[in-house]
Coordinates of N, CA, C and O in Angstrom, one line a residue:
E1 N 94.2 -155.5 38.6 CA 95.7 -155.6 38.5 C 96.1 -156.9 38.7 O 95.5 -157.9 39.0
G2 N 97.3 -157.0 37.9 CA 98.0 -158.4 37.8 C 98.6 -158.9 39.1 O 98.7 -158.2 40.1
K3 N 98.9 -160.2 39.0 CA 99.6 -160.8 40.3 C 100.8 -160.1 40.6 O 101.2 -160.1 41.8
H4 N 101.6 -159.7 39.6 CA 102.9 -158.9 40.1 C 102.6 -157.8 41.0 O 103.3 -157.7 42.0
V5 N 101.6 -157.0 40.6 CA 101.2 -155.8 41.4 C 100.6 -156.2 42.8 O 101.0 -155.7 43.9
R6 N 99.8 -157.2 42.8 CA 99.1 -157.6 44.0 C 99.9 -158.3 45.0 O 99.7 -158.3 46.1
E7 N 100.7 -159.3 44.4 CA 101.4 -160.2 45.2 C 102.9 -160.2 45.2 O 103.5 -160.0 46.4
D8 N 103.5 -160.3 44.0 CA 104.8 -160.5 43.9 C 105.6 -159.2 44.5 O 106.5 -159.3 45.1
I9 N 105.4 -158.0 43.9 CA 106.0 -156.9 44.4 C 106.0 -156.6 45.7 O 106.9 -156.4 46.5
P10 N 104.7 -156.6 46.4 CA 104.7 -156.4 47.8 C 105.6 -157.4 48.7 O 106.1 -157.0 49.6
A11 N 105.5 -158.6 48.2 CA 106.3 -159.7 48.9 C 107.8 -159.3 48.8 O 108.5 -159.4 49.8
L12 N 108.2 -159.0 47.6 CA 109.6 -158.6 47.5 C 110.0 -157.4 48.3 O 111.1 -157.3 48.8
M13 N 109.0 -156.5 48.4 CA 109.3 -155.3 49.1 C 109.5 -155.6 50.6 O 110.4 -155.0 51.2
T14 N 108.7 -156.3 51.2 CA 108.6 -156.9 52.5 C 109.9 -157.5 52.8 O 110.6 -157.3 53.9
Q15 N 110.2 -158.4 52.0 CA 111.6 -159.3 52.1 C 112.8 -158.5 52.1 O 113.9 -158.7 52.7
S16 N 112.8 -157.5 51.2 CA 114.0 -156.7 51.0 C 114.2 -155.4 51.8 O 115.2 -154.8 51.6
D17 N 113.1 -155.0 52.5 CA 113.1 -153.7 53.1 C 113.4 -152.6 52.1 O 114.2 -151.7 52.5
A18 N 112.9 -152.7 51.1 CA 113.2 -151.8 49.8 C 112.5 -150.5 50.0 O 111.5 -150.2 50.9
I19 N 112.9 -149.6 49.2 CA 112.1 -148.2 49.1 C 111.3 -148.2 47.7 O 111.6 -149.0 46.8
W20 N 110.4 -147.4 47.9 CA 109.5 -147.1 46.6 C 110.2 -146.1 45.7 O 110.6 -145.1 46.2
L21 N 110.3 -146.4 44.6 CA 110.9 -145.4 43.5 C 109.6 -144.7 42.8 O 108.7 -145.4 42.9
P22 N 109.9 -143.6 42.4 CA 108.7 -143.0 41.6 C 108.3 -143.9 40.6 O 109.1 -144.7 40.0
S23 N 107.1 -143.7 40.0 CA 106.6 -144.6 38.9 C 107.4 -144.2 37.7 O 107.9 -143.1 37.5
L24 N 107.6 -145.2 36.7 CA 108.3 -144.8 35.5 C 107.6 -143.8 34.8 O 108.2 -143.3 33.8
S25 N 106.2 -143.7 35.1 CA 105.6 -142.7 34.2 C 106.1 -141.2 34.4 O 105.9 -140.4 33.7
A26 N 106.8 -141.2 35.6 CA 107.6 -139.9 35.9 C 108.6 -139.6 34.9 O 109.1 -138.5 34.9
H27 N 109.0 -140.7 34.2 CA 110.2 -140.6 33.4 C 109.7 -140.8 31.9 O 110.3 -141.5 31.0
A28 N 108.3 -140.4 31.7 CA 107.8 -140.7 30.4 C 108.7 -140.3 29.1 O 108.7 -141.0 28.1
D29 N 109.2 -139.1 29.2 CA 110.0 -138.5 28.1 C 111.2 -139.4 27.8 O 111.7 -139.8 26.7
A30 N 111.9 -139.8 28.9 CA 113.0 -140.7 28.9 C 112.7 -142.1 28.2 O 113.6 -142.6 27.4
L31 N 111.7 -142.5 28.8 CA 111.1 -143.9 28.1 C 110.8 -143.8 26.8 O 111.0 -144.7 25.9
A32 N 110.0 -142.6 26.4 CA 109.8 -142.4 24.9 C 111.0 -142.4 24.1 O 111.2 -143.0 23.0
D33 N 112.1 -141.6 24.5 CA 113.3 -141.5 23.7 C 114.1 -142.9 23.7 O 114.4 -143.2 22.5
M34 N 114.0 -143.7 24.7 CA 114.8 -145.0 24.6 C 113.9 -146.0 23.7 O 114.4 -146.5 22.7
T35 N 112.7 -145.9 23.8 CA 111.8 -146.6 22.8 C 111.9 -146.1 21.4 O 112.1 -147.1 20.5
M36 N 111.9 -145.0 21.2 CA 112.1 -144.4 19.7 C 113.6 -144.7 19.2 O 113.7 -145.1 18.0
H37 N 114.6 -144.7 20.1 CA 115.9 -145.1 19.7 C 116.0 -146.5 19.2 O 116.5 -147.0 18.3
H38 N 115.3 -147.4 20.2 CA 115.2 -148.8 19.9 C 114.5 -149.1 18.5 O 115.0 -149.8 17.7
L39 N 113.3 -148.5 18.2 CA 112.5 -148.7 17.1 C 113.4 -148.2 15.9 O 113.5 -148.9 14.8
A40 N 114.0 -147.1 15.9 CA 114.8 -146.5 14.9 C 115.9 -147.4 14.5 O 116.5 -147.6 13.2
S41 N 116.6 -148.1 15.5 CA 117.8 -148.9 15.1 C 117.3 -150.5 14.8 O 117.9 -151.0 14.0
S42 N 116.1 -150.7 15.3 CA 115.8 -152.2 15.0 C 114.6 -152.3 13.9 O 114.6 -153.3 13.2
F43 N 113.8 -151.4 13.9 CA 112.8 -151.3 12.8 C 112.6 -150.0 12.2 O 111.6 -149.3 12.4
P44 N 113.5 -149.6 11.5 CA 113.7 -148.1 10.9 C 112.5 -147.6 10.1 O 112.1 -146.4 10.2
D45 N 111.9 -148.5 9.4 CA 110.9 -148.1 8.5 C 109.5 -148.5 8.9 O 108.4 -148.3 8.2
A46 N 109.4 -149.0 10.1 CA 108.1 -149.7 10.5 C 107.2 -148.8 11.1 O 107.7 -147.9 11.9
A47 N 106.0 -148.8 11.1 CA 105.0 -148.0 11.8 C 104.7 -148.8 13.0 O 104.3 -150.0 12.9
P48 N 104.8 -148.3 14.1 CA 104.7 -148.9 15.4 C 103.2 -148.9 15.9 O 102.6 -147.9 15.8
I49 N 102.8 -150.1 16.5 CA 101.6 -150.1 17.5 C 102.2 -150.3 18.8 O 102.8 -151.3 19.2
F50 N 102.1 -149.2 19.6 CA 102.6 -149.3 21.1 C 101.6 -150.0 21.9 O 100.4 -149.6 21.9
V51 N 101.9 -151.2 22.4 CA 101.0 -152.0 23.1 C 101.3 -151.9 24.6 O 102.4 -152.4 25.1
F52 N 100.5 -151.4 25.5 CA 100.6 -151.3 27.0 C 99.9 -152.4 27.5 O 99.1 -153.2 26.9
Y53 N 100.2 -152.7 28.9 CA 99.3 -153.6 29.6 C 97.8 -153.3 29.7 O 96.9 -153.9 29.3
R54 N 97.6 -152.3 30.4 CA 96.2 -151.6 30.5 C 96.2 -150.1 30.1 O 97.3 -149.5 30.3
P55 N 95.1 -149.6 29.8 CA 95.2 -148.2 29.4 C 95.3 -147.1 30.5 O 95.6 -146.0 30.3
R56 N 95.4 -147.8 31.8 CA 95.5 -146.7 33.0 C 96.8 -146.4 33.2 O 97.8 -147.1 32.8
H57 N 97.1 -145.2 33.4 CA 98.4 -144.6 33.7 C 99.3 -144.5 32.5 O 100.5 -144.6 32.7
I58 N 98.8 -144.5 31.4 CA 99.7 -144.4 30.1 C 99.6 -143.1 29.5 O 100.4 -142.8 28.5
A59 N 98.8 -142.1 30.0 CA 98.6 -140.9 29.2 C 100.0 -140.2 28.9 O 100.2 -139.7 27.7
A60 N 100.8 -139.9 30.0 CA 102.1 -139.2 29.7 C 103.0 -140.0 28.7 O 103.5 -139.2 27.9
L61 N 103.1 -141.1 28.8 CA 104.1 -141.9 27.9 C 103.4 -142.0 26.6 O 104.2 -141.8 25.6
S62 N 102.1 -142.3 26.4 CA 101.6 -142.3 25.1 C 101.7 -141.0 24.4 O 101.9 -140.9 23.2
Q63 N 101.4 -139.8 25.1 CA 101.7 -138.4 24.5 C 103.2 -138.3 24.2 O 103.3 -137.8 23.2
A64 N 104.0 -138.8 25.0 CA 105.5 -138.4 24.7 C 105.7 -139.3 23.5 O 106.4 -138.7 22.5
L65 N 105.4 -140.4 23.3 CA 105.7 -141.3 22.1 C 105.0 -140.6 20.8 O 105.6 -140.6 19.8
S66 N 103.8 -140.1 21.0 CA 103.1 -139.5 19.8 C 103.8 -138.2 19.4 O 104.1 -137.9 18.2
Q67 N 104.2 -137.4 20.3 CA 105.0 -136.2 20.1 C 106.3 -136.6 19.3 O 106.7 -135.9 18.4
K68 N 107.2 -137.5 19.8 CA 108.3 -137.9 19.2 C 108.1 -138.4 17.9 O 108.7 -138.3 16.8
M69 N 107.0 -139.3 17.7 CA 106.8 -139.7 16.3 C 106.5 -138.6 15.3 O 106.9 -138.6 14.2
T70 N 105.6 -137.7 15.8 CA 105.3 -136.6 14.9 C 106.5 -135.8 14.6 O 106.8 -135.3 13.4
A71 N 107.4 -135.5 15.7 CA 108.5 -134.6 15.5 C 109.5 -135.3 14.4 O 110.2 -134.7 13.7
R72 N 109.5 -136.6 14.4 CA 110.3 -137.4 13.5 C 109.7 -137.5 12.0 O 110.2 -137.9 11.2
G73 N 108.4 -137.0 12.0 CA 107.7 -137.0 10.7 C 106.9 -138.1 10.5 O 106.5 -138.5 9.3
D74 N 106.9 -139.1 11.5 CA 106.1 -140.3 11.4 C 104.7 -140.1 12.0 O 104.6 -140.1 13.1
T75 N 103.8 -140.2 11.1 CA 102.5 -139.8 11.6 C 101.6 -141.2 11.8 O 100.6 -141.2 12.5
K76 N 102.1 -142.3 11.2 CA 101.4 -143.5 11.4 C 101.8 -144.4 12.5 O 102.9 -144.9 12.5
H77 N 101.0 -144.4 13.5 CA 101.3 -145.1 14.7 C 100.1 -145.2 15.4 O 99.0 -144.5 15.3
A78 N 100.0 -146.2 16.4 CA 98.8 -146.3 17.2 C 99.3 -146.8 18.7 O 100.3 -147.2 18.9
V79 N 98.3 -146.5 19.6 CA 98.5 -146.9 21.0 C 97.2 -147.8 21.4 O 96.0 -147.3 21.1
T80 N 97.7 -148.8 22.0 CA 96.4 -149.6 22.6 C 97.0 -150.3 23.8 O 98.0 -150.1 24.2
A81 N 96.2 -151.2 24.3 CA 96.6 -152.0 25.6 C 96.1 -153.4 25.3 O 95.0 -153.6 24.5
L82 N 96.6 -154.3 26.0 CA 96.3 -155.8 25.9 C 94.7 -155.9 26.5 O 94.1 -156.9 26.1
Y83 N 94.6 -155.1 27.6 CA 93.3 -155.2 28.3 C 92.6 -153.9 28.5 O 93.3 -152.9 29.0
G84 N 91.3 -153.8 28.2 CA 90.6 -152.6 28.5 C 90.9 -151.4 27.6 O 90.5 -150.3 28.1
A85 N 91.4 -151.6 26.5 CA 91.6 -150.3 25.6 C 90.6 -150.3 24.5 O 90.0 -151.4 24.1
D86 N 90.5 -149.1 24.0 CA 89.6 -148.7 23.0 C 90.4 -147.8 22.1 O 90.7 -146.8 22.4
P87 N 90.9 -148.2 20.8 CA 90.6 -149.4 20.1 C 91.3 -150.6 20.7 O 92.4 -150.4 21.3
T88 N 90.8 -151.7 20.6 CA 91.6 -152.9 21.1 C 92.6 -153.2 20.0 O 92.6 -152.8 19.0
L89 N 93.5 -154.1 20.5 CA 94.6 -154.7 19.8 C 94.0 -155.4 18.5 O 94.4 -155.2 17.5
S90 N 92.9 -156.1 18.8 CA 92.4 -157.0 17.7 C 91.7 -156.0 16.6 O 92.1 -156.3 15.5
T91 N 91.3 -155.0 17.0 CA 90.6 -154.0 16.0 C 91.8 -153.5 15.2 O 91.8 -153.2 14.0
L92 N 92.8 -152.9 15.9 CA 93.9 -152.4 15.2 C 94.6 -153.3 14.3 O 94.9 -152.8 13.1
L93 N 94.9 -154.5 14.6 CA 95.4 -155.4 13.9 C 94.6 -155.7 12.5 O 95.2 -155.7 11.5
Q94 N 93.2 -155.8 12.8 CA 92.5 -155.9 11.5 C 92.5 -154.7 10.7 O 92.5 -154.8 9.3
D95 N 92.3 -153.5 11.2 CA 92.4 -152.2 10.4 C 93.7 -152.3 9.7 O 93.7 -151.8 8.6
W96 N 94.8 -152.4 10.4 CA 96.1 -152.2 9.7 C 96.3 -153.3 8.6 O 96.8 -153.0 7.6
Q97 N 95.8 -154.4 8.9 CA 95.7 -155.5 7.7 C 94.9 -155.1 6.6 O 95.5 -155.2 5.4
Q98 N 93.9 -154.6 6.8 CA 92.9 -154.1 5.7 C 93.3 -153.0 5.1 O 93.4 -152.8 3.8
Q99 N 94.2 -152.0 5.7 CA 94.7 -150.9 5.1 C 96.2 -151.3 4.5 O 96.8 -150.3 3.9
A100 N 96.5 -152.5 4.6 CA 97.9 -153.0 4.1 C 99.2 -151.9 4.7 O 99.9 -151.6 3.9
I101 N 99.0 -151.5 5.9 CA 100.0 -150.8 6.5 C 101.1 -151.6 6.8 O 101.2 -152.7 7.6
R102 N 102.2 -151.5 6.0 CA 103.4 -152.2 6.1 C 104.7 -151.4 5.8 O 104.6 -150.5 5.0
P103 N 105.7 -151.6 6.2 CA 106.0 -152.4 7.3 C 105.4 -151.9 8.6 O 105.2 -150.6 8.8
A104 N 105.2 -152.7 9.6 CA 104.6 -152.3 10.9 C 105.2 -153.4 11.9 O 105.8 -154.4 11.6
V105 N 105.3 -152.8 13.1 CA 105.8 -153.6 14.2 C 105.0 -153.4 15.5 O 104.5 -152.3 15.7
L106 N 104.9 -154.4 16.3 CA 104.2 -154.3 17.7 C 105.4 -153.9 18.6 O 106.3 -154.6 18.7
Q107 N 105.3 -152.9 19.4 CA 106.2 -152.5 20.4 C 105.6 -152.5 21.8 O 104.7 -151.8 22.1
P108 N 105.9 -153.7 22.4 CA 105.2 -153.9 23.7 C 105.9 -152.9 24.7 O 107.1 -152.8 24.9
M109 N 105.0 -152.0 25.4 CA 105.4 -151.2 26.4 C 105.3 -152.0 27.8 O 104.7 -151.6 28.6
L110 N 105.9 -153.1 27.8 CA 105.9 -154.0 28.9 C 107.4 -153.9 29.5 O 108.3 -153.9 28.9
L111 N 107.4 -153.8 30.9 CA 108.7 -153.9 31.5 C 109.7 -155.1 31.2 O 110.7 -155.0 31.0
F112 N 109.0 -156.2 31.3 CA 109.7 -157.6 31.0 C 108.7 -158.5 30.4 O 107.6 -158.3 30.4
A113 N 109.4 -159.6 29.8 CA 108.7 -160.6 29.2 C 108.0 -161.4 30.3 O 108.4 -161.6 31.3
G114 N 106.8 -161.9 29.9 CA 105.9 -162.8 30.8 C 104.6 -163.2 30.2 O 104.6 -163.2 28.9
H115 N 103.7 -163.5 30.9 CA 102.4 -163.8 30.4 C 101.7 -162.7 29.5 O 101.2 -163.1 28.5
S116 N 102.1 -161.4 29.7 CA 101.4 -160.4 29.0 C 102.1 -160.3 27.6 O 101.4 -160.2 26.5
L117 N 103.4 -160.7 27.5 CA 104.0 -160.8 26.2 C 103.5 -162.0 25.4 O 103.2 -162.0 24.2
D118 N 103.2 -163.1 26.1 CA 102.6 -164.3 25.6 C 101.2 -163.9 25.0 O 101.0 -164.4 23.8
A119 N 100.4 -163.2 25.8 CA 99.2 -162.8 25.3 C 99.2 -161.9 23.9 O 98.5 -162.1 23.1
L120 N 100.2 -161.0 23.9 CA 100.5 -160.2 22.7 C 100.8 -161.2 21.5 O 100.3 -161.1 20.4
Q121 N 101.7 -162.1 21.8 CA 102.1 -162.9 20.6 C 100.9 -163.8 20.3 O 100.8 -163.9 19.1
Q122 N 100.0 -164.2 21.1 CA 98.9 -165.0 20.8 C 97.9 -164.2 19.9 O 97.4 -164.6 18.9
E123 N 97.8 -163.0 20.4 CA 96.7 -162.1 19.7 C 97.3 -161.9 18.2 O 96.5 -161.9 17.3
N124 N 98.5 -161.6 18.2 CA 99.1 -161.3 16.8 C 99.0 -162.7 15.9 O 98.5 -162.5 14.8
A125 N 99.2 -163.7 16.5 CA 99.0 -165.0 15.6 C 97.7 -165.3 15.3 O 97.3 -165.8 14.2
Q126 N 96.6 -164.9 16.2 CA 95.2 -165.2 16.0 C 94.6 -164.5 14.7 O 93.8 -164.9 14.1
H127 N 95.2 -163.2 14.7 CA 94.7 -162.5 13.3 C 95.6 -162.7 12.2 O 95.4 -162.0 11.1
G128 N 96.5 -163.7 12.2 CA 97.4 -163.8 11.0 C 98.2 -162.6 10.6 O 98.7 -162.6 9.6
A129 N 98.3 -161.7 11.5 CA 99.0 -160.4 11.2 C 100.5 -160.7 11.0 O 101.0 -160.1 10.1
A130 N 101.0 -161.6 11.7 CA 102.5 -161.9 11.6 C 103.4 -160.6 11.6 O 104.4 -160.6 11.0
L131 N 102.9 -159.6 12.4 CA 103.8 -158.4 12.6 C 104.9 -158.8 13.5 O 104.7 -159.6 14.6
P132 N 106.2 -158.3 13.2 CA 107.2 -158.5 14.2 C 106.9 -157.9 15.5 O 106.2 -156.8 15.5
I133 N 107.4 -158.5 16.5 CA 107.2 -157.8 18.0 C 108.5 -157.5 18.3 O 109.5 -158.4 18.5
S134 N 108.6 -156.3 18.8 CA 109.9 -155.7 19.2 C 110.2 -156.1 20.6 O 109.4 -156.9 21.3
S135 N 111.3 -155.6 21.2 CA 111.7 -156.1 22.6 C 110.8 -155.4 23.6 O 110.5 -154.3 23.5
V136 N 110.8 -156.2 24.8 CA 110.1 -155.6 25.9 C 111.1 -154.5 26.4 O 112.4 -154.5 26.0
L137 N 110.7 -153.6 27.2 CA 111.6 -152.4 27.8 C 112.7 -152.8 28.3 O 113.8 -152.0 28.1
C138 N 112.8 -153.8 29.2 CA 114.1 -154.0 30.0 C 115.1 -154.7 29.0 O 116.2 -154.7 29.5
D139 N 114.7 -155.0 27.7 CA 115.8 -155.5 26.8 C 116.3 -154.5 25.8 O 117.0 -154.7 25.0
C140 N 115.7 -153.3 26.1 CA 116.1 -152.1 25.2 C 117.4 -151.4 25.6 O 117.4 -151.3 26.9
E141 N 118.2 -151.0 24.7 CA 119.3 -150.2 25.2 C 118.9 -149.1 25.9 O 118.1 -148.3 25.4
G142 N 119.5 -148.6 27.1 CA 119.2 -147.6 27.8 C 118.3 -147.8 28.9 O 118.1 -146.9 29.9
F143 N 117.7 -149.0 28.9 CA 116.8 -149.3 30.1 C 117.5 -149.2 31.5 O 117.2 -148.7 32.5
A144 N 118.7 -150.1 31.4 CA 119.5 -150.2 32.8 C 119.9 -148.7 33.2 O 119.8 -148.4 34.4
P145 N 120.4 -147.9 32.4 CA 120.8 -146.6 32.8 C 119.6 -145.7 33.5 O 119.6 -144.9 34.3
L146 N 118.4 -145.9 32.6 CA 117.2 -145.1 33.1 C 116.9 -145.6 34.5 O 116.6 -144.8 35.4
I147 N 116.8 -146.9 34.8 CA 116.5 -147.4 36.1 C 117.5 -147.0 37.1 O 117.2 -146.5 38.1
A148 N 118.9 -147.0 36.8 CA 119.9 -146.6 37.5 C 119.6 -145.0 38.1 O 120.0 -144.7 39.2
Q149 N 119.2 -144.3 37.0 CA 119.0 -142.8 37.3 C 117.8 -142.7 38.3 O 117.8 -141.8 39.1
C150 N 116.8 -143.5 38.2 CA 115.7 -143.7 39.2 C 116.2 -143.8 40.6 O 115.9 -143.2 41.6
F151 N 117.2 -144.7 40.7 CA 117.8 -145.1 42.0 C 118.7 -143.8 42.5 O 118.5 -143.5 43.7
R152 N 119.6 -143.2 41.6 CA 120.2 -142.1 42.0 C 119.3 -140.8 42.5 O 119.7 -140.2 43.4
A153 N 118.0 -140.7 41.8 CA 117.2 -139.7 42.3 C 116.6 -139.9 43.5 O 116.0 -139.1 44.1
G154 N 116.6 -141.2 43.9 CA 116.1 -141.6 45.2 C 114.6 -142.1 45.1 O 113.9 -141.8 44.4
G155 N 114.2 -142.5 46.3 CA 112.8 -143.0 46.6 C 112.3 -142.6 47.9 O 112.8 -141.6 48.4
T156 N 111.2 -143.2 48.3 CA 110.8 -142.9 49.6 C 110.6 -144.2 50.4 O 110.8 -145.3 49.9
Q157 N 110.5 -144.0 51.7 CA 110.4 -145.1 52.5 C 109.2 -146.1 52.1 O 108.2 -145.5 51.7
K158 N 109.2 -147.4 52.3 CA 108.3 -148.1 51.6 C 106.9 -148.0 52.1 O 105.9 -148.4 51.5
N159 N 106.6 -147.3 53.2 CA 105.2 -147.2 53.6 C 104.6 -145.6 53.1 O 103.6 -145.4 53.5
I160 N 105.4 -145.0 52.3 CA 104.9 -143.7 51.9 C 104.5 -143.9 50.4 O 105.3 -144.2 49.6
A161 N 103.1 -143.6 50.0 CA 102.9 -143.7 48.7 C 103.0 -142.5 48.0 O 102.9 -141.4 48.4
T162 N 103.9 -142.5 46.8 CA 104.2 -141.3 46.2 C 103.4 -141.0 44.8 O 103.4 -140.1 44.2
D163 N 102.6 -142.1 44.3 CA 101.9 -142.0 43.1 C 100.8 -143.2 43.2 O 100.5 -143.8 44.1
T164 N 99.9 -143.1 42.2 CA 98.8 -143.8 42.1 C 99.0 -145.3 42.3 O 98.5 -146.0 43.0
E165 N 100.1 -145.7 41.5 CA 100.6 -147.1 41.7 C 101.0 -147.7 43.1 O 100.5 -148.6 43.4
T166 N 101.8 -146.7 43.6 CA 102.2 -147.1 45.0 C 101.1 -147.0 46.1 O 101.1 -147.8 46.9
R167 N 100.3 -146.1 45.8 CA 99.1 -146.1 46.7 C 98.3 -147.3 46.6 O 97.8 -147.8 47.5
Y168 N 98.0 -147.7 45.4 CA 97.2 -149.0 45.3 C 97.9 -150.2 45.9 O 97.3 -151.0 46.7
L169 N 99.2 -150.2 45.8 CA 100.0 -151.3 46.5 C 99.9 -151.1 48.0 O 99.7 -152.1 48.7
K170 N 100.0 -150.1 48.4 CA 99.9 -149.7 49.9 C 98.5 -150.1 50.4 O 98.5 -150.8 51.4
E171 N 97.5 -149.7 49.7 CA 96.1 -149.9 50.3 C 95.8 -151.4 50.1 O 94.9 -151.9 50.8
N172 N 96.5 -152.1 49.3 CA 96.1 -153.7 49.0 C 97.3 -154.5 49.4 O 97.2 -155.8 49.1
W173 N 98.2 -154.0 50.1 CA 99.3 -154.7 50.6 C 99.0 -155.7 51.7 O 98.4 -155.3 52.8
K174 N 99.2 -157.0 51.5 CA 98.8 -158.0 52.4 C 100.0 -158.8 52.8 O 100.6 -159.4 51.9
P175 N 100.6 -158.7 54.0 CA 101.8 -159.4 54.2 C 101.7 -160.9 54.0 O 100.5 -161.5 54.3
L176 N 102.7 -161.7 53.5 CA 102.4 -163.0 53.3 C 102.7 -163.9 54.6 O 103.3 -163.4 55.6

């Protein structure tokens, strides 16, 4: 797990006496709708490669994205992750380059820009793919209202784990 999960989030939770909200994976359909809307308006003709951080915990969202792509009539898309995925991003970039799949776009399924987006940009550049990279999720229209809805729906007290991610944090939470 990354530094944000191991250190930054627990520290912020402790400092702010915050509550745990359900994982965004509980809102897979809404996230997929938001992402599809963003792609339709920013890259209407591009075949997307949806790039997650790690393959863990993405089943619901990747399934929702695939269903929406199929319903839209777009069958050419792929799902991978920066770390621990099969197929790897490197493999997909090579395959899509060899197949001359154009136009194409990398859609980072990352909450915000940071080291992971830097890694995605570096991987894209290393393969000479020069595919455009779309916005991270927090920069997509509809993200703020989705998060607001999560707040309205409520959360749990900070010591109660409601899903795999929060259990991980709880089990590995070390006060600073």
